[in-house]
Amino acid sequence: MKKSWELSRRTFLRGAGTLMALPVLEAMAPSMARAQSAGVPAPRRLMAFFVPNGMYPTEWYPTTSGESYTLSPLLTPLAAYKSDFLVLSGLGNKPSHFSPLDVGHVASTSTFLTATPVTEAPLSNGISLDQVAAAQLRQYTRFPSLELGTRSGAAYVLHTNISWGANSTPMPKETRPDLLFDRLFGGTNPSESTQEAENRRRRRLSVLDSVKQDAQRLETKLGRQDQIRMDEYMTGVRELEQRLQQTRVNQCTQGTRPPEPQDIRQQVQLMLDMTVLAFQCDLTRVATFMYGEAVDDSAYNFLTVPNGSGGTLPVSQGHHTLSHDILAGSMSQKMYSAICKWEVEQFAYLLGKMKAVQEPDGTLLDNSAVLFGSGIGESNVHDTLNMPILLAGRGGGKFRPGRHVVYKDPLNFNTEGVPIAKLFVSMLGAVGVNVTRFGQNGDGPLPNLT
Amino acid sequence: MKWAPPGERSIAALNGPWLLRWSAWSVVALILAGCQGMIMDPAGDPSGPGTGKGNGSTAATAPVELMRRLTRTEYWNTVKDLLGPGATTTQVLPADDQVAGYDNNGQVLGIGPLLLEKYAMAAEELVSSALAVTNPEGRARLLTCDFSGANETPCARQILTSFGRKAWRRALSAEDVDRLMTVVQANRTAGDAFEVALGVGLQAILTSPHFLFRVEEDPALGVLNAHLLNSYELATRLSYFLWSTTPDETLLAAAQAGTLQDAAELERQARRMLADPRSQALVDNFGGQWLRTRQLAQVQPSPQLFPSFSANQLGQAMATETALVFAEVMQADRSMLDLLDADFTYVNAALAAHYGLQGSFDASRFTRVTLPAGGNRRGLLTHAGILTLNSTPTRNSTVKRGKWVLDRLLCQEPPPPPANIPQLPSGPTSGSLRQRMEQHVSNPSCAACHGKMDPIGFALEHFDAIGAWRATDGEYAIDARGTLPDGRSFDGAMELARTLKEDPALPACIVRQLFTYALGRRPEAADEPALAQLTQSFGAKGYRMKELLVQVVLSPTFRMRTAQQEPHP
C-alpha cells in the first residue's frame, strides 16, 4: 500500500530536479538591485516559526474578533504590529491524530507542517509546507530553503523536526548563527583573487563531477530503498553544482559575522537576524525556525514572575512540566504564561526586523507569509485539535491582516478545528506555488483571509 | 572457508551452530510490551498508541536493512584514523537524530542537501590541512611515494589506490582508480601543483557515497532472499559496531583474503577488536545511548535550587561515572546484571562530595571506590546521572524514572499519553510528591500505565533532582515502597534493584538494545527467534557483555542481509 506512494514521491523529487535546471536570472537579482528597477515585484517569502508545548489558552485567545479586536495578554508584545498579522483561532491538525504514537507532543510537532499522519516504523511522514514551497521556489535562489532552530543533540527524530523532505527525510537544522552566516556568504572571501576563486570553483566542480559518477554507478547495484537514498545524494550534489555555477556576487550588504551565541536569547535573535538577511539578499525565499523541540523541558532562569509578596521568582521549572500544571492563577501557570509571552516577544522581534526592510512594493513583511504557532493547544489535555496560530505579513497582497478570525470556538478542546492544511494551501498560493490540496485534509484555501 | 564472490554466496556458507537454528526459525507473533488494552485512542485510530515497538503489519516480512550514512561520531573517528590527528576542519555537522533510542538507525541516516554541503566542505578542509607543510605527520601518511618527474602518474595512482581502499573499506577496481586519476589529471592540466591536484582526488574519495555510506550491495536482479554480506561489507559492519570507526589494516587484510567468512576467524577478529582500546566506543556510543547518559550534557537543573550542579561540573562527572562502571563490567567479564547492584563505582572529588563519601579524591581523575554494605548507594539506579536525567529542572520525577526503568532496562516502555485526554482537575498543590503523583493512579485512564511507572519511581524518592540522598521530601516523610501490578513489591532503591536483577526481562532487554545498536534498526517480528537465541546464550555465558557481543557478530542476522525490493530496471 505504501510502495506506490513512495514511488510517486520519488517522481516528485525528480520533477523538482528538472525545475531547477534553468535559473531565472531576473528573479535572481538581489532585492537591493531590484529596488532600482521599477515595476518588478519583490519576491514573496514563506516562513514558519514553531514553538513547543502550546500557549496558555485563556491568555492567548482574544475575547473579541474582527478588525477592532482587543489583543489578549499573550499577544501584547505584538501591539506595534497589530495591523500586520492575523490571529487565526479554531484551526486544528486532525491528521496528527492518526499517528500511532504520542499524538499530544510528538506527532503534533512532527506533523505541524505536514498535516499527514507520521509513523515511526517505518519512518514516514508527509512533505512539509516549506519543502513544497522550496521545490518550486528553489529555481530563484542560491538556497532552496533554510531549516533553522535552536536545538540539535541526542534526541528522538520525531521531537526535533518540523521540516520534512520527500521520502520522509527529516531536514537537519542549522542552530548556530555564525555557521549559518558562513554558509550564506561562503565563497565570497574578499581577500581572494579572482583567479584563486576560479581555481577553487574548478576543483570543487571536479569533485562533484567525480562523486556524481560514483553515485550513478552505485545506484545500479542497490535495492530500491537505497536507490531513493542515492537520489537524495544526487539532489544535494546538483544543488551544490548549481550554486557553484552561479558566479553572481552578492550585491546586498552582508554585514558582519555574528558571534557564537552564549545563551538562548542571543541565539534566537541572531538566528532571526540571519533569516531576515537571507530573505533581504534573496538567498532563499523559504525558511523554518524551530524554537526548542517537542516536550521541551528547558528552564528559563532569565525570566521572573512576581512572588506575591513584592519580590520575584525565577522561572526555574521546566517548560513542559509547567505546561501540565496550569491551574488558573497558580504560580506554575504564571511561569508557563511568562514563557509563552517571551516566545511571542521573539516573534515580535522577527516582525520588527522584517518590517524595517523596505522593498519597491512594500516592506519585506508585506511580501511574506509568516506562520507562528504550536502543534498543541491546551497543553495539559494534549489538545491538538485547536492550535494557537498567527499569520503575519500580507503575502504580497493576498492577506488582509489586522484581524482576529474565529473559525470555531478554540476553547472547546475536544472538537476539531478547521484543517490548518487549508491555511497552508493559502500560504503557498500567496508565494506563487499554486496547489489545490495539502496534506491529508487541506482540500482548498482557507476562507476569510482577505 | 573461502570467500565466494557475489552470486555464489549462499546460506550454506554459514557454519557453526547457527545454521540449524536459522533454518528452523519461523515467524513468531510479536508480543507488544506495554500496558495492553487499557488506553483507548479517542481519535478512533484502530492501531492505537503504543505500537511503536514493532509494526504488526510487517510482522511476516523479513527486515529490510537500509544503506546507512556514517553518523557524525563515526565520521569524525574515521577521518581521524584516515588522515591523522593533524587534519582539521571548521565544519560542524548537525547531530544525528535518534530512532529507537540510537543515532545509528538506518531510518534517519540519509543525506539531505545541508549535510552533503557540509561533508564536501569538510573534505576540502581536511585534505588541505592533512597535506599542509605544517603537518609532516599527515604528509608522511598520505604522500607514500616519490612523485618527482616521470614518477608522478604512477605515484598518484598508488596513493589513490591505497587511500581509496582504506576510505571505501574495499579494494578499488581499476575503473575506480581511473576515474579518480581523471580528476587529478584534469586539475593538474589546469595548472595546479601535484599535491593540490592529488588533494582534489582525495577530496573526491572523501565526498563519495562509497565513503559517506556503508554500502551493502544487493545481488543480481530478482534475488529477493537473504544473502551473506561480502567480506568487506562484513568487516565494515564489524568495525563500526565494535569501534565506531573504519576497519584497521588487519581487518581489511582478513576481508581481502576472504577468511572473515569463516566463523572461527570472524570470532578471532571480534575478540581482537574487543581487546583494543577502540572498543571504548561501545561504552560511549552504545552504553551512553542505551542508558541515555549522553543526555546529561543537556540537562538544566535549577541553578537556584541546585547550585552545585554547574559549579562543580557534576553532569560531566556523572556521565563519566556510569561509563567507567559500564566499561569495567564489560572489560572484566562480569555479569551485566551486576550493573544493578555493583558494589563499586568511580568518583572524582566533586562526585564523592555529592555522594557524601569520606576520603580524599582528585578533582579530575576518577578513583574506583568500594561502596559500603548497608549504604544507600549501589548500582545503576543510584547513579546520580541516571537520577538526574530522569528529573525535571526543579524536582525529581517518579514518572520519568519509572519510564526509564521500563523502557531502558525491561524494554517495556508504556504507550505515550493519548491526545485530548479528558480534563483532569489540576492536582493538589500541597503534600509530598508521592501524594500528588498518586492522583494519577486514581484516574482509570491514567492508571494503566502510571500503575506500572510510578511505583518504580517511588522507590527512588530518596534521591533528589540531581541524585543527592535526602532523608525527607521537604517537610514530608518519604515512603519509598512500591508494588508492581504483578504483585512484586519493594521498599527503596536496593530492593527495587534486586527485583529488577531477578527479572528475566532484563537480560532479554539488554540483548534487544544491543541488537538495535548492532544492526541500526529496530528488531522486528522475524528477529524474535534470533533474540531468544542470543538471550539464551547470554545467560549460558554468565551474562558477560563481550560474549554477547561475539554472539551477535556470529549471528546470521549480523552476517547476512535481506535484499530490498527489486531495484528499478
Coordinates of N, CA and C in Angstrom, one line a residue, chain B residues 276-433:
Chain B
D276 N 41.0 -4.2 22.0 CA 41.7 -3.0 21.5 C 41.0 -1.8 22.2
P277 N 41.8 -0.7 22.5 CA 41.2 0.5 23.2 C 40.0 1.1 22.4
R278 N 40.0 0.9 21.1 CA 38.9 1.4 20.3 C 37.5 0.9 20.7
S279 N 37.5 -0.3 21.4 CA 36.2 -0.8 21.8 C 35.6 0.1 22.9
Q280 N 36.3 1.1 23.4 CA 35.7 2.1 24.3 C 34.5 2.7 23.6
A281 N 34.5 2.7 22.3 CA 33.3 3.2 21.5 C 32.0 2.6 21.9
L282 N 32.1 1.3 22.3 CA 30.9 0.7 22.8 C 30.3 1.3 24.1
V283 N 31.3 1.7 24.9 CA 30.9 2.3 26.2 C 30.2 3.7 25.9
D284 N 30.9 4.4 25.0 CA 30.4 5.8 24.7 C 29.1 5.8 23.9
N285 N 29.1 5.0 22.9 CA 28.0 5.1 21.9 C 26.9 4.1 22.1
F286 N 27.2 2.9 22.5 CA 26.2 2.0 22.9 C 25.7 2.3 24.4
G287 N 26.6 2.3 25.3 CA 26.3 2.5 26.7 C 25.6 3.9 26.9
G288 N 26.2 4.9 26.4 CA 25.7 6.3 26.6 C 24.3 6.5 26.0
Q289 N 24.0 5.7 24.9 CA 22.7 5.9 24.4 C 21.7 4.9 25.0
W290 N 22.2 3.7 25.3 CA 21.3 2.7 26.0 C 20.8 3.3 27.3
L291 N 21.7 3.8 28.1 CA 21.4 4.3 29.4 C 21.0 5.8 29.4
R292 N 21.1 6.4 28.2 CA 20.8 7.8 28.0 C 21.7 8.8 28.7
T293 N 22.8 8.4 29.2 CA 23.6 9.3 29.9 C 24.2 10.4 29.0
R294 N 24.2 10.2 27.7 CA 24.6 11.2 26.7 C 23.8 12.5 26.9
Q295 N 22.5 12.3 27.4 CA 21.7 13.5 27.6 C 22.1 14.3 28.8
L296 N 23.0 13.8 29.6 CA 23.4 14.7 30.7 C 24.0 16.0 30.3
A297 N 24.5 16.0 29.0 CA 25.1 17.3 28.5 C 24.0 18.3 28.4
Q298 N 22.8 17.9 28.3 CA 21.7 18.9 28.1 C 20.8 19.2 29.3
V299 N 21.0 18.5 30.4 CA 20.0 18.7 31.5 C 20.3 20.1 32.1
Q300 N 19.3 20.7 32.7 CA 19.4 22.0 33.2 C 18.8 22.1 34.6
P301 N 19.4 21.5 35.6 CA 18.9 21.6 37.0 C 18.9 23.1 37.4
S302 N 17.9 23.5 38.1 CA 17.7 24.9 38.5 C 19.0 25.3 39.3
P303 N 19.6 26.4 38.8 CA 20.8 26.9 39.5 C 20.5 27.5 40.8
Q304 N 19.2 27.9 41.0 CA 18.9 28.5 42.3 C 18.8 27.3 43.4
L305 N 18.1 26.2 42.9 CA 17.9 25.1 43.9 C 19.1 24.2 44.0
F306 N 19.9 24.0 42.9 CA 21.0 23.1 42.8 C 22.2 23.7 42.3
P307 N 22.8 24.7 43.1 CA 23.9 25.5 42.6 C 25.1 24.6 42.3
S308 N 25.3 23.5 43.1 CA 26.5 22.7 43.0 C 26.6 22.0 41.6
F309 N 25.4 21.9 40.9 CA 25.4 21.1 39.7 C 26.4 21.7 38.6
S310 N 26.1 23.0 38.3 CA 27.0 23.6 37.3 C 28.3 24.0 37.9
A311 N 28.3 24.5 39.2 CA 29.5 25.0 39.8 C 30.6 23.9 39.8
N312 N 30.2 22.6 40.1 CA 31.1 21.5 40.2 C 31.2 20.6 39.0
Q313 N 30.6 21.1 37.9 CA 30.5 20.3 36.7 C 30.1 18.9 36.9
L314 N 29.1 18.7 37.7 CA 28.6 17.4 38.1 C 28.1 16.6 36.9
G315 N 27.5 17.2 36.0 CA 26.9 16.5 34.8 C 27.9 15.6 34.1
Q316 N 29.0 16.2 33.8 CA 30.1 15.5 33.1 C 30.6 14.4 34.0
A317 N 30.8 14.7 35.3 CA 31.3 13.7 36.3 C 30.3 12.5 36.3
M318 N 29.0 12.8 36.3 CA 28.0 11.7 36.4 C 28.1 10.8 35.2
A319 N 28.2 11.4 34.0 CA 28.3 10.6 32.8 C 29.6 9.7 32.8
T320 N 30.7 10.3 33.3 CA 31.9 9.5 33.4 C 31.8 8.4 34.4
E321 N 31.1 8.6 35.5 CA 30.9 7.5 36.5 C 30.3 6.3 35.8
T322 N 29.1 6.6 35.2 CA 28.4 5.4 34.6 C 29.2 4.8 33.5
A323 N 29.9 5.6 32.7 CA 30.7 5.0 31.6 C 31.8 4.1 32.2
L324 N 32.5 4.5 33.3 CA 33.5 3.7 33.9 C 33.0 2.4 34.5
V325 N 31.9 2.5 35.1 CA 31.3 1.3 35.7 C 30.9 0.3 34.5
F326 N 30.3 0.8 33.5 CA 29.9 0.0 32.4 C 31.2 -0.6 31.8
A327 N 32.2 0.2 31.6 CA 33.5 -0.3 31.0 C 34.1 -1.4 31.8
E328 N 34.1 -1.3 33.2 CA 34.7 -2.3 34.0 C 33.9 -3.6 33.9
V329 N 32.5 -3.5 34.0 CA 31.7 -4.7 33.9 C 32.0 -5.4 32.6
M330 N 32.1 -4.6 31.5 CA 32.3 -5.2 30.2 C 33.7 -5.8 30.1
Q331 N 34.7 -5.0 30.4 CA 36.1 -5.5 30.2 C 36.5 -6.6 31.2
A332 N 36.0 -6.5 32.4 CA 36.4 -7.5 33.4 C 35.5 -8.8 33.3
D333 N 34.7 -8.8 32.3 CA 33.9 -10.0 32.1 C 33.0 -10.3 33.3
R334 N 32.4 -9.3 33.9 CA 31.5 -9.5 35.0 C 30.1 -9.7 34.3
S335 N 29.2 -10.2 35.1 CA 27.8 -10.3 34.6 C 27.2 -8.9 34.4
M336 N 26.6 -8.6 33.3 CA 26.0 -7.3 33.1 C 24.9 -7.0 34.1
L337 N 24.3 -8.1 34.6 CA 23.2 -7.9 35.6 C 23.8 -7.2 36.9
D338 N 25.1 -7.3 37.1 CA 25.7 -6.7 38.2 C 25.7 -5.2 38.1
L339 N 25.4 -4.6 37.0 CA 25.2 -3.2 36.9 C 24.1 -2.7 37.9
L340 N 23.2 -3.6 38.1 CA 22.1 -3.2 39.0 C 22.5 -3.0 40.5
D341 N 23.5 -3.8 40.9 CA 23.8 -3.7 42.3 C 25.3 -3.8 42.6
A342 N 26.1 -3.3 41.6 CA 27.6 -3.3 41.7 C 28.0 -2.6 43.0
D343 N 29.0 -3.3 43.7 CA 29.4 -2.7 45.0 C 30.6 -1.8 44.8
F344 N 30.7 -1.3 43.6 CA 31.8 -0.3 43.4 C 31.3 0.8 42.5
T345 N 32.0 1.9 42.5 CA 31.8 2.9 41.5 C 33.0 3.7 41.3
Y346 N 33.0 4.8 40.5 CA 34.1 5.7 40.2 C 33.7 7.1 40.5
V347 N 34.5 7.8 41.3 CA 34.2 9.2 41.6 C 35.4 10.1 41.5
N348 N 35.1 11.3 41.2 CA 36.1 12.4 41.4 C 35.8 13.1 42.6
A349 N 36.5 14.2 42.9 CA 36.2 14.9 44.2 C 34.8 15.4 44.3
A350 N 34.4 16.0 43.2 CA 33.0 16.6 43.2 C 31.9 15.6 43.5
L351 N 32.1 14.5 42.8 CA 31.1 13.5 42.9 C 31.1 12.8 44.2
A352 N 32.3 12.6 44.7 CA 32.5 12.0 46.1 C 31.8 12.9 47.1
A353 N 31.9 14.2 47.0 CA 31.3 15.1 47.9 C 29.8 15.0 47.7
H354 N 29.3 14.9 46.5 CA 27.9 14.8 46.2 C 27.3 13.5 46.9
Y355 N 28.1 12.5 46.9 CA 27.7 11.2 47.5 C 27.9 11.1 49.0
G356 N 28.6 12.1 49.5 CA 29.0 12.0 50.9 C 30.0 11.0 51.2
L357 N 30.9 10.7 50.3 CA 31.9 9.6 50.5 C 33.1 10.3 51.2
Q358 N 33.6 9.6 52.2 CA 34.7 10.1 53.0 C 36.0 9.7 52.3
G359 N 37.0 10.6 52.5 CA 38.3 10.3 51.9 C 38.8 11.4 51.0
S360 N 40.0 11.3 50.5 CA 40.5 12.4 49.6 C 40.5 11.9 48.2
F361 N 40.0 12.8 47.3 CA 39.8 12.4 45.9 C 40.3 13.5 45.0
D362 N 40.8 13.1 43.8 CA 41.4 14.0 42.9 C 40.2 14.8 42.2
A363 N 40.5 16.1 41.9 CA 39.5 16.9 41.3 C 39.1 16.4 39.9
S364 N 40.0 15.9 39.1 CA 39.7 15.5 37.8 C 39.8 14.0 37.6
R365 N 40.8 13.3 38.2 CA 40.9 11.9 38.0 C 39.9 11.1 38.8
F366 N 39.4 10.0 38.2 CA 38.3 9.3 38.9 C 39.0 8.1 39.6
T367 N 38.5 7.9 40.8 CA 39.0 6.8 41.7 C 38.0 5.7 41.8
R368 N 38.4 4.5 41.8 CA 37.4 3.4 42.0 C 37.2 3.2 43.5
V369 N 36.0 3.2 43.9 CA 35.7 3.0 45.3 C 34.8 1.8 45.5
T370 N 35.0 1.1 46.6 CA 34.1 0.1 47.0 C 33.0 0.7 47.9
L371 N 31.8 0.4 47.6 CA 30.7 1.0 48.3 C 30.4 0.2 49.5
P372 N 30.2 0.9 50.7 CA 30.0 0.1 51.9 C 28.6 -0.7 51.9
A373 N 28.7 -1.9 52.5 CA 27.5 -2.6 52.6 C 26.5 -1.9 53.5
G374 N 25.2 -2.0 53.2 CA 24.3 -1.3 54.0 C 24.1 0.2 53.7
G375 N 24.9 0.7 52.8 CA 24.8 2.1 52.4 C 23.6 2.3 51.5
N376 N 23.4 3.6 51.2 CA 22.2 3.8 50.4 C 22.5 4.0 48.9
R377 N 23.7 3.7 48.5 CA 24.1 3.9 47.1 C 24.8 2.7 46.6
R378 N 24.2 2.1 45.6 CA 24.8 0.9 45.0 C 24.1 0.6 43.7
G379 N 24.8 0.4 42.6 CA 24.2 0.1 41.3 C 23.7 1.3 40.6
L380 N 23.4 0.9 39.3 CA 22.9 1.9 38.3 C 21.8 2.8 38.8
L381 N 20.8 2.3 39.5 CA 19.6 3.1 39.8 C 20.0 4.2 40.8
T382 N 21.1 4.1 41.4 CA 21.5 5.1 42.4 C 22.7 6.0 41.8
H383 N 23.0 5.7 40.5 CA 24.0 6.6 39.9 C 23.3 8.0 39.8
A384 N 24.0 9.0 40.2 CA 23.4 10.4 40.2 C 23.0 10.8 38.8
G385 N 23.7 10.3 37.8 CA 23.4 10.7 36.4 C 22.1 10.1 35.9
I386 N 21.8 8.9 36.3 CA 20.5 8.3 35.9 C 19.4 9.0 36.6
L387 N 19.6 9.3 37.9 CA 18.6 10.0 38.6 C 18.4 11.4 38.1
T388 N 19.4 12.1 37.7 CA 19.3 13.5 37.3 C 18.7 13.6 35.9
L389 N 19.0 12.7 35.0 CA 18.5 12.8 33.7 C 17.0 12.5 33.6
N390 N 16.5 11.8 34.7 CA 15.1 11.5 34.8 C 14.5 12.4 35.9
S391 N 14.8 13.6 35.9 CA 14.2 14.6 36.8 C 13.8 15.8 35.9
T392 N 13.0 16.7 36.5 CA 12.8 18.0 35.9 C 13.8 19.0 36.4
P393 N 13.8 20.2 35.9 CA 14.8 21.1 36.5 C 14.7 21.4 38.0
T394 N 13.5 21.3 38.5 CA 13.4 21.6 39.9 C 13.1 20.5 40.9
R395 N 12.7 19.3 40.3 CA 12.4 18.2 41.2 C 12.6 16.9 40.6
N396 N 12.6 15.8 41.4 CA 12.7 14.5 40.8 C 11.4 14.1 40.1
S397 N 11.5 13.2 39.3 CA 10.2 12.8 38.5 C 10.0 11.3 38.7
T398 N 9.0 10.9 39.4 CA 8.7 9.5 39.5 C 8.3 8.9 38.2
V399 N 7.6 9.7 37.4 CA 7.2 9.2 36.1 C 8.4 8.9 35.2
K400 N 9.3 9.9 35.1 CA 10.4 9.7 34.2 C 11.3 8.6 34.7
R401 N 11.5 8.5 36.0 CA 12.3 7.4 36.5 C 11.7 6.0 36.2
G402 N 10.4 5.9 36.4 CA 9.7 4.7 36.2 C 9.8 4.3 34.7
K403 N 9.6 5.3 33.9 CA 9.6 5.1 32.5 C 10.9 4.7 32.0
W404 N 12.0 5.3 32.5 CA 13.3 4.9 32.1 C 13.6 3.5 32.4
V405 N 13.2 3.0 33.6 CA 13.5 1.6 34.0 C 12.7 0.7 33.1
L406 N 11.4 1.0 32.8 CA 10.6 0.1 32.0 C 11.2 0.1 30.5
D407 N 11.6 1.3 30.0 CA 12.0 1.4 28.7 C 13.4 0.9 28.5
R408 N 14.3 1.4 29.3 CA 15.8 1.1 29.0 C 16.2 -0.3 29.6
L409 N 15.6 -0.7 30.7 CA 16.1 -1.9 31.4 C 15.2 -3.1 31.0
L410 N 13.9 -2.9 30.9 CA 13.0 -4.0 30.7 C 12.4 -4.0 29.3
C411 N 12.7 -3.0 28.5 CA 12.1 -2.9 27.1 C 10.6 -3.0 27.2
Q412 N 10.0 -2.4 28.1 CA 8.5 -2.4 28.3 C 8.0 -1.0 28.4
E413 N 8.4 -0.2 27.4 CA 8.0 1.2 27.5 C 6.5 1.3 27.4
P414 N 5.9 2.0 28.3 CA 4.4 2.2 28.2 C 4.1 3.1 27.1
P415 N 2.9 2.9 26.5 CA 2.5 3.8 25.4 C 2.4 5.2 25.9
P416 N 2.6 6.2 25.0 CA 2.5 7.6 25.4 C 1.1 8.0 25.8
P417 N 1.0 9.1 26.6 CA -0.3 9.5 26.9 C -1.1 9.9 25.7
P418 N -2.4 9.7 25.7 CA -3.2 10.0 24.5 C -3.4 11.5 24.3
A419 N -3.8 11.8 23.1 CA -4.2 13.2 22.9 C -5.6 13.5 23.4
N420 N -5.9 14.7 23.6 CA -7.2 15.1 24.1 C -7.7 14.2 25.2
I421 N -6.9 14.0 26.2 CA -7.4 13.2 27.3 C -8.4 14.1 28.1
P422 N -9.3 13.4 28.8 CA -10.4 14.2 29.5 C -9.7 15.1 30.5
Q423 N -10.3 16.3 30.6 CA -9.8 17.3 31.5 C -9.6 16.7 32.9
L424 N -8.4 16.8 33.5 CA -8.2 16.4 34.9 C -8.2 17.6 35.7
P425 N -8.7 17.5 36.9 CA -8.5 18.6 37.8 C -7.0 18.7 38.1
S426 N -6.5 19.9 38.1 CA -5.1 20.1 38.4 C -4.9 19.5 39.8
G427 N -3.8 18.8 40.0 CA -3.6 18.1 41.3 C -3.5 19.0 42.5
P428 N -3.4 18.4 43.6 CA -3.3 19.2 44.8 C -1.9 19.9 44.8
T429 N -1.8 21.1 45.3 CA -0.6 21.8 45.2 C 0.2 21.6 46.5
S430 N -0.3 20.9 47.4 CA 0.5 20.6 48.6 C 0.5 19.1 48.8
G431 N 1.3 18.6 49.8 CA 1.5 17.2 50.0 C 2.9 16.8 49.4
S432 N 3.3 15.6 49.7 CA 4.6 15.1 49.2 C 4.4 14.9 47.7
L433 N 5.5 14.8 47.0 CA 5.4 14.5 45.6 C 4.7 13.2 45.4

